[in-house]
Every structure is written in C-alpha cells, then in structure tokens.
Short mmCIF file of C-alpha atoms and ligand atoms in Angstrom, two decimals:
data_model
loop_
_atom_site.label_atom_id
_atom_site.label_comp_id
_atom_site.label_asym_id
_atom_site.label_seq_id
_atom_site.Cartn_x
_atom_site.Cartn_y
_atom_site.Cartn_z
CA MET A 1007 0.01 -0.01 -0.03
CA ASN A 1008 1.44 3.42 -0.99
CA CYS A 1009 -0.10 6.50 0.72
CA CYS A 1010 0.13 10.21 0.23
CA VAL A 1011 -0.57 12.60 3.08
CA VAL A 1012 -1.54 16.15 2.21
CA GLY A 1013 -2.80 19.23 4.04
CA LEU A 1014 -6.34 20.28 2.95
CA GLN A 1015 -6.25 23.76 4.55
CA TRP A 1016 -3.68 26.53 4.73
CA GLY A 1017 -0.94 24.26 6.19
CA ASP A 1018 -0.06 23.36 9.79
CA GLU A 1019 -2.79 20.74 9.93
CA GLY A 1020 -0.70 18.16 11.71
CA LYS A 1021 0.63 16.20 8.73
CA GLY A 1022 3.94 15.46 10.55
CA LYS A 1023 2.12 13.48 13.27
CA VAL A 1024 0.00 11.50 10.68
CA VAL A 1025 3.04 10.70 8.61
CA ASP A 1026 4.84 9.63 11.72
CA ILE A 1027 1.99 7.20 12.58
CA LEU A 1028 1.69 5.85 9.09
CA ALA A 1029 5.44 5.38 8.78
CA GLU A 1030 5.07 2.35 11.02
CA ASN A 1031 3.79 0.45 8.03
CA SER A 1032 5.99 2.04 5.28
CA ASP A 1033 9.48 1.49 4.03
CA VAL A 1034 10.24 4.83 2.47
CA VAL A 1035 9.01 8.37 3.37
CA VAL A 1036 9.14 10.87 0.45
CA ARG A 1037 9.07 14.61 0.77
CA TYR A 1038 8.17 16.10 -2.62
CA ALA A 1039 7.46 19.80 -2.46
CA GLY A 1040 8.09 23.14 -0.54
CA GLY A 1041 11.23 23.79 1.49
CA ALA A 1042 12.22 25.07 4.89
CA ASN A 1043 9.01 27.20 5.01
CA ALA A 1044 7.35 23.99 6.31
CA GLY A 1045 7.48 23.13 9.96
CA HIS A 1046 6.56 19.66 11.01
CA THR A 1047 6.33 18.81 14.69
CA VAL A 1048 6.58 15.24 15.77
CA ILE A 1049 6.29 14.37 19.51
CA ILE A 1050 7.55 11.02 20.64
CA GLY A 1051 7.40 10.29 24.43
CA ASP A 1052 8.83 13.45 25.95
CA GLU A 1053 10.80 14.46 22.90
CA LYS A 1054 9.69 17.14 20.49
CA PHE A 1055 11.18 17.16 16.96
CA ALA A 1056 10.60 20.38 14.94
CA LEU A 1057 11.67 19.60 11.31
CA HIS A 1058 11.56 22.02 8.42
CA ILE A 1059 13.13 20.19 5.51
CA MET A 1060 13.83 16.68 6.78
CA PRO A 1061 11.01 14.18 6.03
CA SER A 1062 9.01 13.47 9.24
CA GLY A 1063 9.82 9.77 8.95
CA ALA A 1064 13.45 10.60 9.77
CA VAL A 1065 12.94 10.23 13.49
CA ARG A 1066 12.30 6.55 12.99
CA LYS A 1067 15.72 4.94 13.01
CA ASP A 1068 14.86 2.18 10.42
CA MET A 1069 13.02 4.42 7.88
CA ASN A 1070 14.35 5.34 4.44
CA CYS A 1071 13.85 8.90 3.52
CA VAL A 1072 13.80 10.69 0.18
CA ILE A 1073 13.88 14.36 -0.55
CA GLY A 1074 12.50 14.64 -4.08
CA ASN A 1075 13.30 16.94 -6.93
CA GLY A 1076 10.27 19.15 -6.20
CA VAL A 1077 11.78 20.35 -2.85
CA VAL A 1078 13.68 23.59 -2.76
CA PHE A 1079 16.47 22.45 -0.52
CA ASP A 1080 18.02 24.75 2.15
CA PRO A 1081 21.49 23.22 2.91
CA GLU A 1082 22.11 25.35 5.94
CA ILE A 1083 18.87 24.45 7.71
CA PHE A 1084 19.11 20.84 6.68
CA ILE A 1085 22.62 20.46 8.00
CA GLY A 1086 21.37 21.84 11.36
CA GLU A 1087 18.60 19.27 11.38
CA LEU A 1088 21.03 16.53 10.54
CA LYS A 1089 23.10 17.56 13.49
CA GLY A 1090 20.13 18.01 15.85
CA LEU A 1091 19.06 14.38 15.04
CA SER A 1092 22.58 13.05 15.28
CA ASP A 1093 22.86 14.68 18.83
CA ARG A 1094 19.82 12.56 19.75
CA ASP A 1095 21.55 9.44 18.46
CA ILE A 1096 19.56 9.37 15.16
CA SER A 1097 21.76 8.89 12.07
CA LEU A 1098 20.62 9.29 8.53
CA GLU A 1099 23.60 7.62 7.00
CA GLY A 1100 22.68 5.04 4.34
CA ARG A 1101 19.03 5.74 4.56
CA LEU A 1102 18.54 9.37 3.32
CA PHE A 1103 18.47 10.13 -0.39
CA ILE A 1104 18.39 13.76 -1.72
CA SER A 1105 17.52 14.30 -5.38
CA GLU A 1106 20.26 15.53 -7.54
CA ASN A 1107 17.62 17.55 -9.37
CA ALA A 1108 16.33 19.43 -6.31
CA HIS A 1109 17.05 23.10 -6.46
CA VAL A 1110 19.20 24.79 -3.81
CA VAL A 1111 18.12 27.73 -1.68
CA LEU A 1112 21.06 30.05 -1.11
CA ASP A 1113 21.54 33.38 0.82
CA TYR A 1114 20.66 35.55 -2.10
CA HIS A 1115 17.20 33.87 -2.29
CA LYS A 1116 16.46 34.74 1.31
CA ALA A 1117 17.75 38.29 0.75
CA GLU A 1118 15.47 38.62 -2.30
CA ASP A 1119 12.41 37.26 -0.38
CA GLN A 1120 13.04 39.91 2.30
CA HIS A 1121 13.66 42.81 -0.13
CA ARG A 1122 10.45 42.03 -2.06
CA GLU A 1123 8.34 41.84 0.96
CA ASN A 1124 9.78 45.10 2.26
CA ALA A 1125 9.13 46.71 -1.14
CA LEU A 1126 5.52 45.60 -1.12
CA GLY A 1127 4.89 47.23 2.30
CA LYS A 1128 1.25 46.85 3.28
CA ASN A 1129 0.62 44.66 0.19
CA LYS A 1130 3.15 42.10 1.31
CA LEU A 1131 2.34 38.36 1.04
CA GLY A 1132 3.55 37.58 4.54
CA THR A 1133 6.08 34.85 3.31
CA THR A 1134 8.24 32.96 5.72
CA ILE A 1135 11.36 34.75 4.21
CA ARG A 1136 12.95 31.38 3.68
CA GLY A 1137 13.73 32.27 0.04
CA ILE A 1138 11.05 29.92 -1.32
CA GLY A 1139 9.49 32.08 -4.01
CA PRO A 1140 12.88 33.40 -5.42
CA CYS A 1141 14.27 29.85 -5.52
CA TYR A 1142 11.32 28.44 -7.42
CA ALA A 1143 11.44 31.47 -9.66
CA ASP A 1144 15.09 30.70 -10.55
CA LYS A 1145 14.06 27.11 -11.14
CA ILE A 1146 11.41 28.07 -13.69
CA GLY A 1147 13.72 30.82 -15.11
CA ARG A 1148 16.51 28.23 -15.50
CA SER A 1149 19.43 30.64 -16.24
CA PHE A 1150 20.29 31.19 -12.56
CA ALA A 1151 19.35 27.80 -11.11
CA VAL A 1152 21.59 25.83 -8.80
CA ARG A 1153 20.71 22.15 -8.32
CA MET A 1154 22.02 19.55 -5.72
CA ALA A 1155 24.02 17.94 -8.53
CA ASP A 1156 26.11 21.11 -8.84
CA PHE A 1157 27.73 20.35 -5.49
CA ARG A 1158 29.58 17.55 -7.31
CA ASP A 1159 31.64 19.90 -9.37
CA LEU A 1160 32.89 22.86 -7.20
CA ASP A 1161 34.94 24.49 -10.01
CA GLN A 1162 31.79 24.78 -12.19
CA LEU A 1163 29.70 25.87 -9.23
CA LYS A 1164 32.22 28.66 -8.45
CA GLU A 1165 31.81 30.06 -11.95
CA LYS A 1166 28.12 29.71 -11.84
CA LEU A 1167 27.79 31.52 -8.49
CA GLU A 1168 29.93 34.41 -9.73
CA ARG A 1169 27.69 34.79 -12.73
CA ILE A 1170 24.46 34.60 -10.72
CA VAL A 1171 25.58 36.82 -7.77
CA SER A 1172 26.84 39.48 -10.22
CA TYR A 1173 23.31 39.70 -11.78
CA LYS A 1174 21.53 39.47 -8.36
CA ASN A 1175 23.63 42.32 -7.05
CA LYS A 1176 22.64 44.53 -9.87
CA VAL A 1177 19.03 43.88 -9.04
CA PHE A 1178 19.47 44.28 -5.27
CA THR A 1179 21.39 47.58 -5.43
CA ALA A 1180 19.29 49.17 -8.22
CA LEU A 1181 15.87 48.13 -7.13
CA TYR A 1182 16.14 47.72 -3.42
CA ASP A 1183 19.13 50.01 -2.59
CA ALA A 1184 20.48 46.98 -0.73
CA GLU A 1185 24.05 45.92 0.15
CA PRO A 1186 25.63 43.68 -2.48
CA ILE A 1187 26.29 40.15 -1.47
CA SER A 1188 29.62 38.27 -1.83
CA ALA A 1189 29.81 35.34 -4.32
CA ALA A 1190 33.08 34.27 -2.62
CA ASP A 1191 31.31 33.98 0.80
CA ILE A 1192 28.46 31.96 -0.64
CA PHE A 1193 30.94 29.70 -2.47
CA GLU A 1194 32.89 29.15 0.83
CA LYS A 1195 29.62 28.00 2.46
CA CYS A 1196 28.94 25.76 -0.55
CA LYS A 1197 32.16 23.96 -0.19
CA GLY A 1198 31.05 23.02 3.36
CA TYR A 1199 27.59 21.97 2.05
CA ALA A 1200 29.07 19.94 -0.63
CA ALA A 1201 31.33 18.00 1.85
CA ALA A 1202 28.39 17.32 4.16
CA LEU A 1203 25.78 16.47 1.54
CA THR A 1204 27.46 14.73 -1.41
CA PRO A 1205 27.03 11.23 0.17
CA TYR A 1206 23.30 11.67 0.20
CA ILE A 1207 22.85 13.11 -3.33
CA THR A 1208 21.48 10.65 -5.89
CA ASN A 1209 18.93 9.92 -8.61
CA THR A 1210 15.90 9.60 -6.30
CA THR A 1211 13.55 8.79 -9.21
CA LYS A 1212 15.52 5.70 -10.01
CA TYR A 1213 15.75 4.88 -6.21
CA LEU A 1214 11.95 5.14 -5.99
CA HIS A 1215 11.09 3.03 -9.00
CA GLU A 1216 13.52 0.38 -8.02
CA GLY A 1217 11.80 0.39 -4.61
CA ILE A 1218 8.34 0.07 -6.21
CA GLU A 1219 9.70 -2.93 -8.27
CA ALA A 1220 10.99 -4.52 -5.12
CA GLY A 1221 7.62 -4.12 -3.45
CA LYS A 1222 8.61 -1.32 -0.99
CA ARG A 1223 5.78 0.59 0.57
CA LEU A 1224 6.03 4.35 -0.08
CA LEU A 1225 4.61 7.10 1.99
CA PHE A 1226 4.47 10.54 0.30
CA GLU A 1227 4.49 13.57 2.59
CA GLY A 1228 3.07 16.84 1.39
CA ALA A 1229 4.18 20.15 2.78
CA GLN A 1230 1.95 23.20 3.43
CA GLY A 1231 -1.75 22.85 2.47
CA ALA A 1232 -3.80 22.58 -0.73
CA LEU A 1233 -5.16 26.23 -0.20
CA LEU A 1234 -1.55 27.43 -0.58
CA ASP A 1235 -1.15 25.66 -3.89
CA ILE A 1236 0.51 28.04 -6.56
CA ASP A 1237 -2.17 27.04 -9.15
CA HIS A 1238 -5.25 26.11 -7.16
CA GLY A 1239 -4.81 27.96 -3.95
CA THR A 1240 -5.85 31.49 -2.94
CA PHE A 1241 -3.45 33.24 -5.35
CA PRO A 1242 -1.42 35.41 -4.87
CA PHE A 1243 -1.50 34.53 -1.15
CA VAL A 1244 0.04 31.11 -1.72
CA THR A 1245 3.37 29.42 -1.61
CA SER A 1246 5.32 28.86 -4.86
CA SER A 1247 4.81 25.13 -5.27
CA ASN A 1248 1.94 22.72 -5.89
CA ALA A 1249 1.22 22.18 -2.27
CA SER A 1250 -1.96 20.14 -2.96
CA ALA A 1251 -1.80 16.41 -3.78
CA LEU A 1252 -1.27 17.40 -7.40
CA GLY A 1253 2.36 18.26 -6.65
CA MET A 1254 3.27 14.68 -5.80
CA SER A 1255 4.06 13.26 -9.26
CA PRO A 1256 6.16 16.18 -10.70
CA GLY A 1257 7.85 16.41 -7.25
CA CYS A 1258 9.31 12.93 -7.16
CA GLY A 1259 8.67 11.27 -10.53
CA VAL A 1260 6.17 8.71 -9.33
CA PRO A 1261 2.70 8.73 -11.05
CA SER A 1262 -0.38 9.23 -8.78
CA SER A 1263 -1.77 5.94 -10.24
CA MET A 1264 0.77 4.23 -7.95
CA VAL A 1265 -0.74 5.81 -4.81
CA ASP A 1266 -3.40 3.56 -3.28
CA LYS A 1267 -4.67 6.15 -0.87
CA PHE A 1268 -4.61 9.91 -0.43
CA ILE A 1269 -5.11 10.99 3.13
CA GLY A 1270 -6.04 14.61 3.59
CA VAL A 1271 -5.18 16.20 7.01
CA VAL A 1272 -7.42 18.93 8.45
CA LYS A 1273 -7.78 20.57 11.86
CA ALA A 1274 -11.16 20.49 13.38
CA TYR A 1275 -11.15 24.35 12.77
CA SER A 1276 -9.20 26.48 10.35
CA THR A 1277 -5.96 28.46 10.71
CA ARG A 1278 -3.95 30.56 8.40
CA VAL A 1279 -0.54 32.37 8.74
CA GLY A 1280 0.41 35.36 6.55
CA ALA A 1281 -1.86 37.55 4.53
CA GLY A 1282 -4.86 36.57 2.32
CA PRO A 1283 -8.56 36.02 2.49
CA PHE A 1284 -9.93 33.71 5.21
CA PRO A 1285 -13.80 33.63 5.06
CA THR A 1286 -14.39 31.86 8.44
CA GLU A 1287 -11.81 33.96 10.44
CA LEU A 1288 -12.68 34.69 13.91
CA ASP A 1289 -11.08 37.94 14.71
CA ASN A 1290 -12.46 37.95 18.20
CA GLU A 1291 -12.35 36.21 21.64
CA ILE A 1292 -13.39 32.85 20.22
CA GLY A 1293 -10.44 32.95 17.74
CA GLU A 1294 -8.07 33.96 20.52
CA THR A 1295 -9.29 31.09 22.72
CA ILE A 1296 -8.67 28.65 19.87
CA ARG A 1297 -5.21 30.00 19.30
CA GLU A 1298 -4.21 29.72 22.95
CA LYS A 1299 -5.82 26.28 23.46
CA GLY A 1300 -4.36 24.95 20.20
CA HIS A 1301 -0.88 26.73 20.59
CA GLU A 1302 -1.41 28.21 17.25
CA TYR A 1303 1.90 29.90 16.67
CA GLY A 1304 4.05 29.10 13.63
CA THR A 1305 6.69 26.45 13.89
CA THR A 1306 8.76 28.20 11.34
CA THR A 1307 8.34 31.83 12.08
CA GLY A 1308 6.58 31.87 15.60
CA ARG A 1309 3.86 34.19 14.14
CA PRO A 1310 0.43 33.97 15.73
CA ARG A 1311 -1.82 31.93 13.49
CA ARG A 1312 -5.19 33.41 12.41
CA CYS A 1313 -7.98 31.12 13.59
CA GLY A 1314 -11.51 30.47 12.34
CA TRP A 1315 -14.40 28.02 12.16
CA PHE A 1316 -14.04 24.85 9.94
CA ASP A 1317 -14.59 25.75 6.37
CA ALA A 1318 -16.21 22.63 4.68
CA VAL A 1319 -16.62 24.52 1.39
CA ALA A 1320 -12.80 24.95 1.15
CA VAL A 1321 -12.12 21.26 2.25
CA ARG A 1322 -14.71 19.96 -0.22
CA TYR A 1323 -12.76 21.73 -2.89
CA THR A 1324 -9.22 20.55 -1.85
CA VAL A 1325 -10.61 16.96 -1.44
CA ALA A 1326 -11.97 17.20 -5.08
CA ILE A 1327 -8.84 18.68 -6.72
CA GLY A 1328 -6.59 16.26 -4.92
CA GLY A 1329 -8.60 13.09 -5.33
CA VAL A 1330 -8.47 12.64 -1.57
CA ASN A 1331 -9.89 9.43 -0.18
CA GLU A 1332 -10.11 9.92 3.54
CA ILE A 1333 -9.50 12.50 6.25
CA ALA A 1334 -7.39 12.65 9.40
CA MET A 1335 -9.00 15.30 11.61
CA MET A 1336 -6.60 16.77 14.13
CA HIS A 1337 -6.98 19.04 17.14
CA MET A 1338 -10.57 17.79 18.15
CA ASP A 1339 -9.41 18.27 21.75
CA THR A 1340 -8.91 22.10 21.15
CA LEU A 1341 -12.63 22.56 20.44
CA ALA A 1342 -13.78 21.28 23.89
CA GLY A 1343 -15.45 23.89 26.14
CA PHE A 1344 -17.42 25.84 23.49
CA ASP A 1345 -21.23 26.00 23.81
CA GLU A 1346 -21.72 25.91 20.13
CA LEU A 1347 -19.53 25.37 17.09
CA LYS A 1348 -19.93 26.49 13.54
CA ILE A 1349 -19.19 24.78 10.25
CA CYS A 1350 -19.30 26.75 7.09
CA LYS A 1351 -21.38 24.77 4.62
CA ALA A 1352 -21.77 27.27 1.79
CA TYR A 1353 -20.88 30.70 0.65
CA LYS A 1354 -23.06 33.46 -0.54
CA VAL A 1355 -21.55 35.43 -3.61
CA ASN A 1356 -23.52 38.51 -4.36
CA GLY A 1357 -26.45 36.93 -2.46
CA VAL A 1358 -26.37 33.76 -4.43
CA GLU A 1359 -25.51 30.57 -2.48
CA THR A 1360 -22.68 28.37 -3.79
CA THR A 1361 -20.90 25.33 -2.49
CA PHE A 1362 -17.97 25.67 -4.93
CA PHE A 1363 -14.90 27.37 -3.61
CA PRO A 1364 -13.64 30.37 -5.55
CA SER A 1365 -9.88 30.32 -5.20
CA ASP A 1366 -9.42 33.74 -6.65
CA ALA A 1367 -8.35 35.97 -3.73
CA VAL A 1368 -10.50 38.96 -4.69
CA GLU A 1369 -13.70 36.89 -5.12
CA LEU A 1370 -13.01 34.89 -1.92
CA SER A 1371 -12.58 38.16 0.02
CA SER A 1372 -16.19 39.08 -0.74
CA VAL A 1373 -17.99 35.84 0.19
CA GLU A 1374 -20.36 35.58 3.07
CA CYS A 1375 -20.37 32.37 4.98
CA VAL A 1376 -23.45 30.18 5.56
CA TYR A 1377 -22.98 28.23 8.68
CA GLU A 1378 -24.45 25.12 10.39
CA THR A 1379 -24.41 25.58 14.06
CA MET A 1380 -23.67 22.48 16.20
CA PRO A 1381 -23.83 22.00 19.98
CA GLY A 1382 -20.32 21.79 21.57
CA TRP A 1383 -18.99 19.60 24.32
CA SER A 1384 -17.30 20.21 27.58
CA GLU A 1385 -15.33 17.02 28.16
CA ASP A 1386 -11.63 17.00 27.88
CA LEU A 1387 -10.79 14.67 25.00
CA ARG A 1388 -7.08 14.31 25.58
CA GLY A 1389 -7.41 11.01 27.43
CA VAL A 1390 -9.77 9.42 24.92
CA THR A 1391 -8.32 6.17 23.48
CA ALA A 1392 -11.20 4.89 21.26
CA TYR A 1393 -13.67 6.59 18.95
CA ASP A 1394 -16.65 5.29 20.90
CA GLN A 1395 -15.49 7.16 23.96
CA LEU A 1396 -15.96 10.58 22.18
CA PRO A 1397 -18.91 12.66 23.48
CA GLU A 1398 -22.07 12.26 21.28
CA ASN A 1399 -21.72 15.93 20.23
CA ALA A 1400 -18.07 15.45 19.08
CA LYS A 1401 -19.21 12.51 16.94
CA ASN A 1402 -22.05 14.58 15.55
CA TYR A 1403 -19.69 17.34 14.63
CA ILE A 1404 -17.46 14.98 12.62
CA ALA A 1405 -20.45 13.33 11.06
CA ALA A 1406 -21.75 16.85 9.87
CA ILE A 1407 -18.40 17.53 8.29
CA GLU A 1408 -18.26 14.14 6.61
CA LYS A 1409 -21.71 14.79 5.08
CA ILE A 1410 -20.52 18.01 3.44
CA VAL A 1411 -17.11 17.01 2.28
CA LYS A 1412 -18.41 13.54 1.23
CA ILE A 1413 -15.46 11.39 2.29
CA PRO A 1414 -15.01 9.67 5.65
CA VAL A 1415 -12.89 10.83 8.63
CA THR A 1416 -10.73 7.82 9.52
CA MET A 1417 -8.40 9.31 12.23
CA VAL A 1418 -9.12 11.79 14.94
CA GLY A 1419 -6.41 13.63 16.81
CA VAL A 1420 -7.05 14.40 20.57
CA GLY A 1421 -3.63 15.74 21.48
CA PRO A 1422 -0.14 16.24 20.11
CA LYS A 1423 1.37 12.85 20.92
CA ARG A 1424 1.71 9.91 18.59
CA SER A 1425 -0.58 7.92 20.95
CA GLN A 1426 -3.26 10.69 20.86
CA ALA A 1427 -4.59 9.78 17.45
CA ILE A 1428 -7.56 7.41 17.37
CA PRO A 1429 -8.80 5.40 14.42
CA LYS A 1430 -12.32 5.71 13.34
CA GLY A 1431 -13.87 2.76 11.39
P1 IMP B 1475 6.38 31.26 1.44
O1 IMP B 1475 6.04 29.77 1.18
O2 IMP B 1475 7.40 31.45 2.53
O3 IMP B 1475 6.72 31.99 0.14
O4 IMP B 1475 5.06 31.96 2.05
C1 IMP B 1475 3.93 32.14 1.30
C2 IMP B 1475 2.65 31.96 2.13
O5 IMP B 1475 2.60 30.62 2.55
C3 IMP B 1475 2.70 32.71 3.51
O6 IMP B 1475 1.37 33.11 3.73
C4 IMP B 1475 3.18 31.71 4.53
O7 IMP B 1475 2.73 32.07 5.81
C5 IMP B 1475 2.44 30.54 4.00
N1 IMP B 1475 3.22 29.31 4.38
C6 IMP B 1475 4.37 28.76 3.81
N2 IMP B 1475 4.65 27.58 4.44
C7 IMP B 1475 3.76 27.40 5.36
C8 IMP B 1475 3.49 26.23 6.29
O8 IMP B 1475 4.23 25.22 6.34
N3 IMP B 1475 2.41 26.40 7.05
C9 IMP B 1475 1.53 27.48 6.97
N4 IMP B 1475 1.71 28.47 6.12
C10 IMP B 1475 2.78 28.46 5.29
#
C-alpha cells in the first residue's frame, strides 16, 4: 500500500504526526514539495522534533527517507537538522536520499524574499522569508538555477555563482538600494555543504522506481496545504509550489496511479498564517481562545496563526482537486469547552448561495459564510483512546463535516502525541 498525506487547509494541519504514525507500516517516506518554509512537529514520548526540511519519517531509525526533486533544498537548515538528530543518536547515513535535481536555496534567495516583502509594504504576502519564491522562480527561469548535482563539481559551481551573484547584485542595489552580497562567501559555504551532503545526493527517481519494483511501501509527505497551492490556492496569497496532492508526481517522478490512498489532514477548525482572504476567520475572543488552546503559533516563524471555524466549502474543494480518499482530523481536543461550534457549509456570492470554492483571492474576500451551528461539548478529549469514547456531540460534529465533504474521517487527533490519534472505522 502506497499512501500520500496532504494538508487540505492553509498548512499546519498536523501532517507530521499523521506521517509519523503511518510510517510504522511504510518502508520509505518521500518529501516532494516546498522547502524550509514548512514546519513539521513530531512528539515521541517526551521528545519534540521540529523539522523543516527533513522528512518526518526521519525520526524513526529504520526508515528510508527521500527528498524529491520538487523540494527547494536549504542546505544550511538541513545540516542543522541533521546535527540535531545526530545529537539525539539518530543517524541518517545510508537511509537518506536527496534528489540531484532538487534546487538549492542560497543566501541571495532569502535576501530577495526579504527585499520584495519590504518593497511591497502593506501589500506584502507575509512569506516565511525562507527564500522559497525566489528559488522556485530561478528554477522556472533556468538561467540562474543551482541544483544539488552542482555540489559535485565545485569549479563549475564557483563560476556559476559568480555569474548569478553578479546579476542578483545589480538587481539588489538598483531596485532595493540593498548591500551587495559576496559570491566568494556563498561559495565558501557551498564547499562546506558539498562536503556534508554529497554522500546523500542521488537519482531519487531511480531509487523510488527500483523500490516500487521490489515491493517497497512508499509514504509521500506533502508540505503546506492545498489552499496554498500555486495553481489552485488562494493566489497570490499562496506558496510557490503545488502544495496540493497534485504536486506529488512532478515532485518525485512517481505517478499518482501508484498511490493507493490519498489521506487529507485537516484541523477541526481553520488556521492561516500570513496575509490573504480567510472567510471563516474569527477575529475575536473565540479565535483567541482557539489560538491559545491549540498553541497556534508558527513552527517556522513563531507568528500567531489566524484562527476560524471549519470551512467545509474549502475542504470539499481541496478533497476534489486532490482526489483525496479519507480525512485525518486533528485538534478535536482544542474545540472542547465551546457551547456551540460552527461549520461553514456554503458561501453567498452577491447574495447567491454556492458550495464551490472560488480560489481567486478577490472573489474569496467578498464571500459571506453560511453556517451550520452545532452544539459543543465540555469533556476533555485528551485521554480518549477509542472513537466510541468521544462525546455524542463530538461525533455529531465529525459526521456533519463528513456529510458536506463527502468522504470519511478515519483518524481523529485528541492531542499532540503519537498515541493521541484514534482510528475511526
Ligand atoms: P512562502 O512559502 O514562504 O513563500 O510563504 C507564502 C505563504 O505561505 C505565506 O502566507 C506563508 O505564511 C504560507 N506558508 C508557507 N509555508 C507554510 C506552512 O508550512 N504552514 C503554513 N503556512 C505556510
């Protein structure tokens, strides 16, 4: 069985935990999109692992891990994670494979991300400033791209960097009045990256297809969420990759027909970080309560997350575009204690009701939400170990969502630990 785990909202749904659980029955975990803008938290026992670029499966000592060609790879952050895991006696040697075709995020990408955001002022996108957009732009533009394979030939890389940095400096100084950056400094860093990373760089497409032939079970791990997808998300307030399930095939070279199950991860409510329309946003005391109870602060940037009611119109859309088969619903415990809860079941656009999600940011900003109101529950769910133990109102809440999004919820999260995810038949 090959599975793909994707976020169905604006990211931070709890994919890391779901991947970590499913990894038990997998041989290889494959990260295929995004970069160090992601933040996956895995809690095992008393240990908390916050990973940005490393596949979540890395914390299991016997798991093989692939970073596919679709990832924009930040060597500095990655090497820090490698060391953090090694300090905890977790070695990746011989079981981590990084695509030679993955593009490399370097200092000038992060500088460009920051300069652009500053230049946009109040219209900024609210990026993570991890250089994601500029690196994907260089990938598509081709002329200034650096890929992992370039670390194999340092003489050529030196020449390439001099050419790229000279161009970037012209842009930085002319457009942003910024300090030029040094190609020599970046090259020095690259020499260190090459020494640390060369043993892991390989043809991961070949590795995956050989694995498929040998009957290995693959687990594909999406980053961010489908509403941040560059093509199908709330453009321009999106990330620069196909963060929906659609990014899987181009991001690792394995067709989606080889995936037996697409599992979509949602929170029992909605959150969003950064700018952009958010129809069910609760810019009030209820939203603040959810933020505090759910610890809704960014893993990567520490920014407070915007919180809102569950948007079933949005999730129905991301289920449809991704061909998602079932849902893992996280953070049910966070919703305990509210007298009533709301689920957005339709939008009104110019007074006309629709259940189809308009991804265009301007249109989405003007919708009015039509809610179904459900009674809440007061019981603390964190000790619940079986679906039957959930209060009736919690079960009804899940059933109401299943009815609108038209696929079943098969896992319910009642706390951050691996053990706090209960199966639902
Ligand atoms: P970028 O990916 O850094 O360019 O940021 C673009 C948008 O995506 C911003 O609104 C970010 O806050 C958001 N974003 C990027 N990665 C994540 C994530 O892992 N979780 C939630 N939001 C994210």
